[in-house]
Amino acid sequence: MSKIAVYPGSFDPITFGHLDIAARAAALFDELHIVVVHNPNKTPFFTSEQRVSLIEDSLSEAARFGRSIPPSTKIVIATLDSGLLVDYCRKVGAGALIKGVRNNADLEYELPMARVNRDLANVETVFLPADPGQGFVSSSLVRQVADLGGSVDKYVPAAVVRALKARAKA
Ligand code: PNS
C-alpha cells in the first residue's frame, strides 16, 4: 500500500524553508500532497491559485540547496478552501500530515492541532525540524521585507521573487 502524506500550509508565499521540508517529506512517502489551506483569520497576500502556481514553478529549485524531490514520489498540489484537513486526508487516503518546526513556538502551536487531528481521524503528524539555514525564514517576514523594498532572493524561489516584484509594481 502506498504511503501518502499531506503537507498543509498557507504558503503565502512558499519559501526555501517550505521547499526544504517538502523535499525531505517527499523522500519519506510515495505520494505527497502540498495543500494550500485557506485560513479565514488571514487576509492572503496571493490568491490560492497564485500560491499553487508559485509552488508548481518552485519545486525544481529545491536542487539549489542540495535537496530534490525524488522522481519516484508523486507530488500533488491542491487547495483546501473549506472543511477539515483530516477530511482532505481521508479523501486522498493520507495517513500523515507533515509540519516543519522552526522553534518551540511552532511546536507549541502545532501540538494541539496534531492531537486533535489524531483524535478526529487517526491521522498522525510528522514533525520535521527546520534546517538551521532556513530556520528563521517565514512567509510573513518575506512579505514584510519585500513590501519595504528589500531583497528576498535568499529566502524564496525565483518565481516568488518575480511575483513579489510584479505585485509591488501593480
Ligand atoms: O502556514 P500556516 O498558516 O502556519 O498553516 C496553518 C495550517 C493551514 C496548517 C493550519 O491552520 C491547519 O492545519 N488548518 C486546517 C484546518 C483544520 O482542519 N482545523 C481543525 C483541526 S487542527
JSON list of C-alpha atoms and ligand atoms in Angstrom, two decimals, residues 7-12 18 35-42 51 80 83-87 97-99 102 106 109-110 112-117 120 139, ligand 1:
[
{"chain": "A", "resi": 7, "resn": "TYR", "atom": "CA", "xyz": [1.90, 18.94, 3.76]},
{"chain": "A", "resi": 8, "resn": "PRO", "atom": "CA", "xyz": [-0.55, 21.77, 4.53]},
{"chain": "A", "resi": 9, "resn": "GLY", "atom": "CA", "xyz": [0.08, 25.47, 4.93]},
{"chain": "A", "resi": 10, "resn": "SER", "atom": "CA", "xyz": [-0.77, 28.97, 3.84]},
{"chain": "A", "resi": 11, "resn": "PHE", "atom": "CA", "xyz": [2.32, 29.08, 1.58]},
{"chain": "A", "resi": 12, "resn": "ASP", "atom": "CA", "xyz": [1.77, 32.83, 1.19]},
{"chain": "A", "resi": 18, "resn": "HIS", "atom": "CA", "xyz": [8.88, 25.15, 2.91]},
{"chain": "A", "resi": 35, "resn": "VAL", "atom": "CA", "xyz": [-2.10, 21.69, 0.15]},
{"chain": "A", "resi": 36, "resn": "VAL", "atom": "CA", "xyz": [-2.70, 25.45, 0.18]},
{"chain": "A", "resi": 37, "resn": "VAL", "atom": "CA", "xyz": [-5.17, 25.88, 3.04]},
{"chain": "A", "resi": 38, "resn": "HIS", "atom": "CA", "xyz": [-7.46, 28.88, 3.24]},
{"chain": "A", "resi": 39, "resn": "ASN", "atom": "CA", "xyz": [-7.13, 30.48, 6.68]},
{"chain": "A", "resi": 40, "resn": "PRO", "atom": "CA", "xyz": [-10.28, 32.51, 7.46]},
{"chain": "A", "resi": 41, "resn": "ASN", "atom": "CA", "xyz": [-8.30, 34.56, 10.01]},
{"chain": "A", "resi": 42, "resn": "LYS", "atom": "CA", "xyz": [-5.75, 35.83, 7.49]},
{"chain": "A", "resi": 51, "resn": "ARG", "atom": "CA", "xyz": [0.11, 30.23, -4.47]},
{"chain": "A", "resi": 80, "resn": "LEU", "atom": "CA", "xyz": [-8.45, 23.40, 0.58]},
{"chain": "A", "resi": 83, "resn": "GLY", "atom": "CA", "xyz": [-13.61, 21.89, 5.64]},
{"chain": "A", "resi": 84, "resn": "LEU", "atom": "CA", "xyz": [-11.27, 19.96, 7.84]},
{"chain": "A", "resi": 85, "resn": "LEU", "atom": "CA", "xyz": [-7.79, 18.99, 6.81]},
{"chain": "A", "resi": 86, "resn": "VAL", "atom": "CA", "xyz": [-8.41, 15.46, 8.07]},
{"chain": "A", "resi": 87, "resn": "ASP", "atom": "CA", "xyz": [-11.37, 15.18, 5.68]},
{"chain": "A", "resi": 97, "resn": "LEU", "atom": "CA", "xyz": [0.42, 15.29, 8.00]},
{"chain": "A", "resi": 98, "resn": "ILE", "atom": "CA", "xyz": [3.79, 16.98, 7.62]},
{"chain": "A", "resi": 99, "resn": "LYS", "atom": "CA", "xyz": [4.72, 20.02, 9.68]},
{"chain": "A", "resi": 102, "resn": "ARG", "atom": "CA", "xyz": [11.47, 26.04, 13.47]},
{"chain": "A", "resi": 106, "resn": "ASP", "atom": "CA", "xyz": [5.99, 26.42, 16.33]},
{"chain": "A", "resi": 109, "resn": "TYR", "atom": "CA", "xyz": [1.21, 25.95, 18.20]},
{"chain": "A", "resi": 110, "resn": "GLU", "atom": "CA", "xyz": [1.28, 22.65, 16.32]},
{"chain": "A", "resi": 112, "resn": "PRO", "atom": "CA", "xyz": [-2.73, 20.70, 19.97]},
{"chain": "A", "resi": 113, "resn": "MET", "atom": "CA", "xyz": [-3.59, 20.53, 16.25]},
{"chain": "A", "resi": 114, "resn": "ALA", "atom": "CA", "xyz": [-1.63, 17.29, 15.92]},
{"chain": "A", "resi": 115, "resn": "ARG", "atom": "CA", "xyz": [-3.52, 15.80, 18.86]},
{"chain": "A", "resi": 116, "resn": "VAL", "atom": "CA", "xyz": [-6.91, 16.91, 17.51]},
{"chain": "A", "resi": 117, "resn": "ASN", "atom": "CA", "xyz": [-6.16, 15.53, 14.05]},
{"chain": "A", "resi": 120, "resn": "LEU", "atom": "CA", "xyz": [-10.59, 13.09, 14.91]},
{"chain": "A", "resi": 139, "resn": "SER", "atom": "CA", "xyz": [6.36, 33.91, 4.71]},
{"chain": "B", "resi": 1, "resn": "PNS", "atom": "O1", "xyz": [1.21, 28.10, 7.03]},
{"chain": "B", "resi": 1, "resn": "PNS", "atom": "P1", "xyz": [0.30, 28.19, 8.21]},
{"chain": "B", "resi": 1, "resn": "PNS", "atom": "O2", "xyz": [-0.59, 29.41, 8.12]},
{"chain": "B", "resi": 1, "resn": "PNS", "atom": "O3", "xyz": [1.02, 28.12, 9.53]},
{"chain": "B", "resi": 1, "resn": "PNS", "atom": "O4", "xyz": [-0.66, 26.90, 8.13]},
{"chain": "B", "resi": 1, "resn": "PNS", "atom": "C1", "xyz": [-1.62, 26.64, 9.11]},
{"chain": "B", "resi": 1, "resn": "PNS", "atom": "C2", "xyz": [-2.44, 25.41, 8.73]},
{"chain": "B", "resi": 1, "resn": "PNS", "atom": "C3", "xyz": [-3.14, 25.63, 7.40]},
{"chain": "B", "resi": 1, "resn": "PNS", "atom": "C4", "xyz": [-1.53, 24.23, 8.58]},
{"chain": "B", "resi": 1, "resn": "PNS", "atom": "C5", "xyz": [-3.44, 25.20, 9.88]},
{"chain": "B", "resi": 1, "resn": "PNS", "atom": "O5", "xyz": [-4.21, 26.35, 10.02]},
{"chain": "B", "resi": 1, "resn": "PNS", "atom": "C6", "xyz": [-4.33, 23.99, 9.66]},
{"chain": "B", "resi": 1, "resn": "PNS", "atom": "O6", "xyz": [-3.90, 22.88, 9.87]},
{"chain": "B", "resi": 1, "resn": "PNS", "atom": "N1", "xyz": [-5.58, 24.23, 9.22]},
{"chain": "B", "resi": 1, "resn": "PNS", "atom": "C7", "xyz": [-6.51, 23.16, 8.91]},
{"chain": "B", "resi": 1, "resn": "PNS", "atom": "C8", "xyz": [-7.90, 23.41, 9.40]},
{"chain": "B", "resi": 1, "resn": "PNS", "atom": "C9", "xyz": [-8.37, 22.30, 10.31]},
{"chain": "B", "resi": 1, "resn": "PNS", "atom": "O7", "xyz": [-8.57, 21.18, 9.88]},
{"chain": "B", "resi": 1, "resn": "PNS", "atom": "N2", "xyz": [-8.53, 22.66, 11.60]},
{"chain": "B", "resi": 1, "resn": "PNS", "atom": "C10", "xyz": [-9.02, 21.76, 12.63]},
{"chain": "B", "resi": 1, "resn": "PNS", "atom": "C11", "xyz": [-8.05, 20.87, 13.35]},
{"chain": "B", "resi": 1, "resn": "PNS", "atom": "S1", "xyz": [-6.42, 21.45, 13.58]}
]
